């Protein structure tokens, strides 16, 4: 082996005069890479407190902490993530799973402090924590820690293409507009098993939706059951809080979807359609649910109205062992659901599936029975131990403009076309209103026009006080109406129904709306009197709202019924009205005017009635 020269070590001297590959930290600085994973940033204005970051953390480094100054609301908890940097491995999974994209990692990684408890940190960003974030000129590396951070130093952020959740929902199959407007075929075709499982897989189980749901359904549980292929278990979870899933799976206002965390940057989970999938996939509720009422209590409850509220309170009370009789003037159950939402949205067989199951538990239905005519309210009050009012809003309001008596009320129009003999419609129809009922009326009218005048020119148009930005109808209803050919005239109010010499409708004279609400937010429309528009029409339908019919209650009793400032029936925490043993819920009580809120009222009232009856016993 050849011996080395004793001069070899001196060869290293040449490197003393070359530029070093290292740098003198902290006197020299080099910023981390653009996608560096350093300390966390959290935009508190975007953060929903969903807790997905804490759930996914492999080291359990994240804890959700309640923040007293944040007011919880639908779709947002008053919690924010707290990071323990003694555990954090900076993997970035919390960023990739964050639905609103509020959580990011900065390029900041220096923390100089003697206290070990300073590793636990509640991250914010420069938007909400101006005290601890500093500009380039103000920032000092010698003070660097979690309380002295650099502004605008974002590193690893969420990219929707690579997130750990699927931002887009599984498309729902629908009958195309050009085809569906020719008949009353159901528009939405529903998910099949594979599609439902794929959509259910998107759920992050953060349960923000459950807080937003008025009836507080166990949404995460029933969706998880769908994913696992356990449809019967899914149905059982739904029925714990909602006994009309076939109805709600089609017409629910889906407050839950508005709160879904996935909807912050993508599309919310199709919760309503998944509920419908479960209801449709189970052919025999009774066999799947195996529910049995409790032993008879000997107490009798009368329910007036077989709408969502009445059906639900009857179901919950029957399971508690009470005898329940439901009175309704219609020939079947569903209340407003039976006459309002058109067949293309809610077929009769979907309603009857829910109603028939409730009847199978022993609830007695007396259809074609009008309280106040076929049976007196006073007699019901004497005969039954408790009475529940779920009568809904069944009287269409009128504009009361000149010749408005020539107009057709919306509910009459919808009722006759769904369960009656139907209407002969005109070729040029104007629908007054901008809400969901107006959309139902307009789309029904358009279908009837195409069916009654095939191949001929027909027009259906709406006119509403509200402009596009405040139109009360659901956005999807408006879009569907547009696709089918309904014409819109937002921001105009009716002034006069114009008649020809023979007294037939010639059209509608409208005024341009100046404002719909006053400075206090109250409904008080004002108009530009000099700006008018004439809409030709041979048929006008008014769809501007509904009111309840209390005419069945004797005057001496009605005077004892208390109302709120908004003319809603006043109830206590148990759902009882100011008339002893008379309870109420649904549209006459709440301001949401939808099925799921009616169910929520029924749950409260059912517990209240049960407590009232058992304490009385």
Coordinates of C-alpha atoms in Angstrom, one line a residue, residues 334-601:
X334 CA -99.6 15.1 3.3
X335 CA -101.5 18.3 3.8
X336 CA -100.0 21.0 1.6
X337 CA -97.5 18.5 0.3
X338 CA -100.5 16.7 -1.3
X339 CA -101.7 19.7 -3.2
X340 CA -98.8 22.1 -3.5
X341 CA -95.5 20.7 -4.9
X342 CA -96.4 19.5 -8.4
X343 CA -96.1 15.8 -9.5
X344 CA -92.8 16.4 -11.2
X345 CA -91.4 17.3 -7.8
X346 CA -93.4 15.1 -5.4
X347 CA -95.5 12.2 -6.7
X348 CA -98.6 11.1 -4.8
X349 CA -97.1 7.6 -4.3
X350 CA -94.1 9.1 -2.5
X351 CA -96.4 10.8 -0.1
X352 CA -98.6 7.8 0.5
X353 CA -95.5 5.6 1.2
X354 CA -94.8 7.7 4.4
X355 CA -98.5 8.1 5.3
X356 CA -99.3 4.4 5.0
X357 CA -96.4 3.4 7.3
X358 CA -97.6 5.8 10.0
X359 CA -101.1 4.4 9.6
X360 CA -99.7 0.9 10.0
X361 CA -98.5 1.7 13.5
X362 CA -102.1 2.3 14.6
X363 CA -102.6 6.0 13.8
X364 CA -106.2 6.5 12.7
X365 CA -106.7 8.9 9.7
X366 CA -110.1 10.5 9.1
X367 CA -109.8 11.9 5.6
X368 CA -112.4 14.0 3.8
X369 CA -113.3 15.4 7.3
X370 CA -113.4 19.1 7.7
X371 CA -113.1 20.3 11.3
X372 CA -115.7 23.0 11.8
X373 CA -118.1 21.4 9.3
X374 CA -118.1 17.6 9.6
X375 CA -116.9 17.6 13.2
X376 CA -116.9 20.6 15.6
X377 CA -113.7 21.8 17.2
X378 CA -115.5 22.1 20.6
X379 CA -116.5 18.4 20.4
X380 CA -112.9 17.4 19.6
X381 CA -111.7 19.5 22.6
X382 CA -114.1 17.7 24.9
X383 CA -113.5 14.1 23.6
X384 CA -109.7 14.1 23.5
X385 CA -107.1 14.5 26.2
X386 CA -104.9 16.8 24.0
X387 CA -105.3 18.5 20.6
X388 CA -102.6 19.4 18.1
X389 CA -103.0 22.1 15.4
X390 CA -101.0 21.4 12.3
X391 CA -103.3 23.1 9.8
X392 CA -100.7 24.9 7.7
X393 CA -101.4 27.9 5.5
X394 CA -104.2 27.1 3.1
X395 CA -105.6 30.4 2.0
X396 CA -103.9 32.2 -1.0
X397 CA -103.3 35.9 -0.5
X398 CA -104.4 38.4 -3.1
X399 CA -102.7 41.5 -4.4
X400 CA -106.1 43.2 -4.2
X401 CA -105.3 45.4 -7.2
X402 CA -108.1 46.5 -9.5
X403 CA -109.9 43.5 -11.0
X404 CA -107.7 41.0 -9.0
X405 CA -110.9 38.9 -8.5
X406 CA -110.2 37.8 -12.1
X407 CA -107.0 36.1 -11.1
X408 CA -106.7 32.5 -10.0
X409 CA -105.3 31.8 -6.5
X410 CA -102.1 29.8 -6.6
X411 CA -103.2 27.0 -4.2
X412 CA -106.5 26.5 -6.1
X413 CA -104.5 26.2 -9.3
X414 CA -102.0 23.7 -7.9
X415 CA -104.6 21.7 -6.0
X416 CA -106.8 21.2 -9.1
X417 CA -103.9 20.2 -11.3
X418 CA -102.5 17.7 -8.8
X419 CA -105.5 16.0 -7.3
X420 CA -108.5 17.6 -9.0
X421 CA -109.8 17.8 -12.5
X422 CA -107.2 20.3 -13.7
X423 CA -107.4 23.7 -15.3
X424 CA -107.9 24.8 -18.9
X425 CA -105.0 27.3 -19.2
X426 CA -104.4 30.2 -21.5
X427 CA -101.7 30.6 -24.1
X428 CA -100.2 33.7 -22.4
X429 CA -100.0 33.3 -18.7
X430 CA -98.6 35.7 -16.1
X431 CA -97.7 34.5 -12.6
X432 CA -97.5 37.1 -9.9
X433 CA -94.8 36.2 -7.3
X434 CA -91.2 35.4 -6.9
X435 CA -91.2 32.6 -4.3
X436 CA -91.1 28.8 -4.5
X437 CA -94.9 28.5 -4.9
X438 CA -94.7 31.0 -7.8
X439 CA -92.0 28.7 -9.4
X440 CA -94.3 25.7 -8.9
X441 CA -97.2 27.6 -10.5
X442 CA -95.2 28.9 -13.4
X443 CA -93.7 25.5 -14.2
X444 CA -97.0 23.7 -13.9
X445 CA -98.7 26.3 -16.1
X446 CA -96.0 25.8 -18.7
X447 CA -96.4 22.1 -18.8
X448 CA -100.2 22.4 -19.1
X449 CA -99.7 24.8 -22.0
X450 CA -97.5 22.3 -23.9
X451 CA -99.9 19.5 -23.2
X452 CA -103.1 21.5 -24.2
X453 CA -101.6 23.4 -27.1
X454 CA -99.0 21.0 -28.6
X455 CA -96.9 22.7 -31.3
X456 CA -98.5 26.2 -30.7
X457 CA -96.7 29.3 -29.4
X458 CA -97.3 29.6 -25.6
X459 CA -95.7 31.9 -23.0
X460 CA -95.5 31.8 -19.2
X461 CA -93.9 34.7 -17.5
X462 CA -93.5 35.8 -13.9
X463 CA -93.5 39.2 -12.4
X464 CA -92.2 39.9 -8.9
X465 CA -91.5 42.8 -6.6
X466 CA -88.2 41.3 -5.7
X467 CA -85.3 41.7 -8.1
X468 CA -82.8 38.9 -8.8
X469 CA -80.7 39.6 -5.7
X470 CA -83.5 39.2 -3.2
X471 CA -85.9 36.9 -5.0
X472 CA -87.1 34.4 -2.3
X473 CA -87.3 31.3 -4.5
X474 CA -84.6 28.7 -4.3
X475 CA -81.8 29.3 -6.8
X476 CA -82.2 25.8 -8.3
X477 CA -86.0 26.3 -8.7
X478 CA -85.3 29.6 -10.6
X479 CA -82.7 28.0 -12.8
X480 CA -85.0 25.0 -13.6
X481 CA -87.8 27.4 -14.5
X482 CA -85.5 29.3 -16.8
X483 CA -84.3 26.2 -18.6
X484 CA -87.9 25.1 -19.2
X485 CA -88.7 28.5 -20.8
X486 CA -90.4 30.5 -18.1
X487 CA -89.7 34.3 -18.6
X488 CA -88.9 36.5 -15.7
X489 CA -89.7 40.1 -15.0
X490 CA -88.1 40.9 -11.6
X491 CA -88.4 44.3 -9.9
X492 CA -92.0 45.0 -11.1
X493 CA -95.2 45.2 -9.1
X494 CA -98.8 44.8 -10.2
X495 CA -100.9 47.9 -10.6
X496 CA -104.0 46.7 -12.3
X497 CA -105.4 43.7 -14.1
X498 CA -106.5 45.1 -17.4
X499 CA -109.7 43.8 -19.0
X500 CA -111.1 44.0 -22.5
X501 CA -114.6 45.2 -23.5
X502 CA -116.1 41.8 -22.7
X503 CA -114.5 41.6 -19.2
X504 CA -111.8 39.1 -20.1
X505 CA -108.3 39.4 -19.0
X506 CA -106.2 41.4 -21.4
X507 CA -103.0 41.8 -19.4
X508 CA -101.3 43.1 -16.3
X509 CA -100.2 46.7 -15.8
X510 CA -97.1 46.9 -13.7
X511 CA -95.0 49.6 -11.9
X512 CA -91.3 49.6 -11.5
X513 CA -90.3 48.8 -7.9
X514 CA -88.2 51.4 -6.0
X515 CA -87.8 49.3 -2.8
X516 CA -89.3 46.2 -1.3
X517 CA -88.4 46.8 2.4
X518 CA -88.1 49.9 4.5
X519 CA -85.0 50.9 6.5
X520 CA -86.0 48.5 9.4
X521 CA -86.3 45.6 7.0
X522 CA -90.1 45.5 7.1
X523 CA -92.1 44.7 4.0
X524 CA -93.2 48.1 2.6
X525 CA -92.8 48.2 -1.2
X526 CA -92.5 51.6 -2.9
X527 CA -92.8 52.3 -6.7
X528 CA -91.8 54.7 -9.4
X529 CA -95.3 55.8 -10.4
X530 CA -94.1 57.1 -13.8
X531 CA -92.4 53.8 -14.9
X532 CA -95.0 51.3 -16.1
X533 CA -94.9 48.1 -18.1
X534 CA -97.7 46.2 -19.7
X535 CA -97.6 42.4 -19.9
X536 CA -100.1 40.8 -22.2
X537 CA -102.0 37.8 -20.7
X538 CA -105.1 35.8 -21.1
X539 CA -104.7 34.2 -17.6
X540 CA -103.2 35.6 -14.4
X541 CA -102.3 33.5 -11.3
X542 CA -101.5 35.1 -8.0
X543 CA -98.8 33.4 -6.0
X544 CA -97.8 36.0 -3.4
X545 CA -98.1 34.0 -0.2
X546 CA -100.6 32.0 2.0
X547 CA -102.4 32.5 5.3
X548 CA -103.9 30.0 7.8
X549 CA -107.6 29.4 8.1
X550 CA -108.7 29.5 11.7
X551 CA -112.5 29.7 10.9
X552 CA -113.1 26.3 12.5
X553 CA -112.3 27.7 16.0
X554 CA -115.3 29.3 17.7
X555 CA -114.8 33.0 18.3
X556 CA -114.9 32.8 22.1
X557 CA -112.0 30.3 21.9
X558 CA -110.2 32.1 19.2
X559 CA -110.0 35.3 21.2
X560 CA -108.0 33.3 23.8
X561 CA -105.4 32.2 21.2
X562 CA -102.4 34.4 21.5
X563 CA -100.2 35.4 18.6
X564 CA -96.6 36.7 18.2
X565 CA -95.8 40.1 16.6
X566 CA -95.5 38.3 13.2
X567 CA -99.0 36.8 13.6
X568 CA -97.7 33.3 14.4
X569 CA -99.5 31.2 17.0
X570 CA -97.7 31.7 20.2
X571 CA -96.5 28.5 21.9
X572 CA -94.4 27.7 25.0
X573 CA -91.4 25.5 25.3
X574 CA -93.6 22.4 25.1
X575 CA -95.5 23.5 22.0
X576 CA -98.6 24.4 24.0
X577 CA -100.7 27.4 22.9
X578 CA -102.5 29.8 25.2
X579 CA -105.5 27.5 25.1
X580 CA -105.1 24.7 27.7
X581 CA -104.3 21.2 26.2
X582 CA -104.1 22.7 22.7
X583 CA -100.7 22.4 21.1
X584 CA -99.5 23.7 17.7
X585 CA -96.7 23.5 15.2
X586 CA -95.7 23.9 11.5
X587 CA -96.4 26.9 9.3
X588 CA -98.8 28.5 11.8
X589 CA -96.0 28.7 14.4
X590 CA -92.6 29.0 12.6
X591 CA -91.4 31.5 10.0
X592 CA -89.4 29.0 7.9
X593 CA -92.6 27.6 6.3
X594 CA -91.0 24.3 5.3
X595 CA -91.5 20.6 6.0
X596 CA -88.4 19.9 8.1
X597 CA -89.1 22.9 10.5
X598 CA -92.6 21.5 10.8
X599 CA -91.1 18.2 11.9
X600 CA -88.9 20.0 14.4
X601 CA -92.0 21.6 15.9

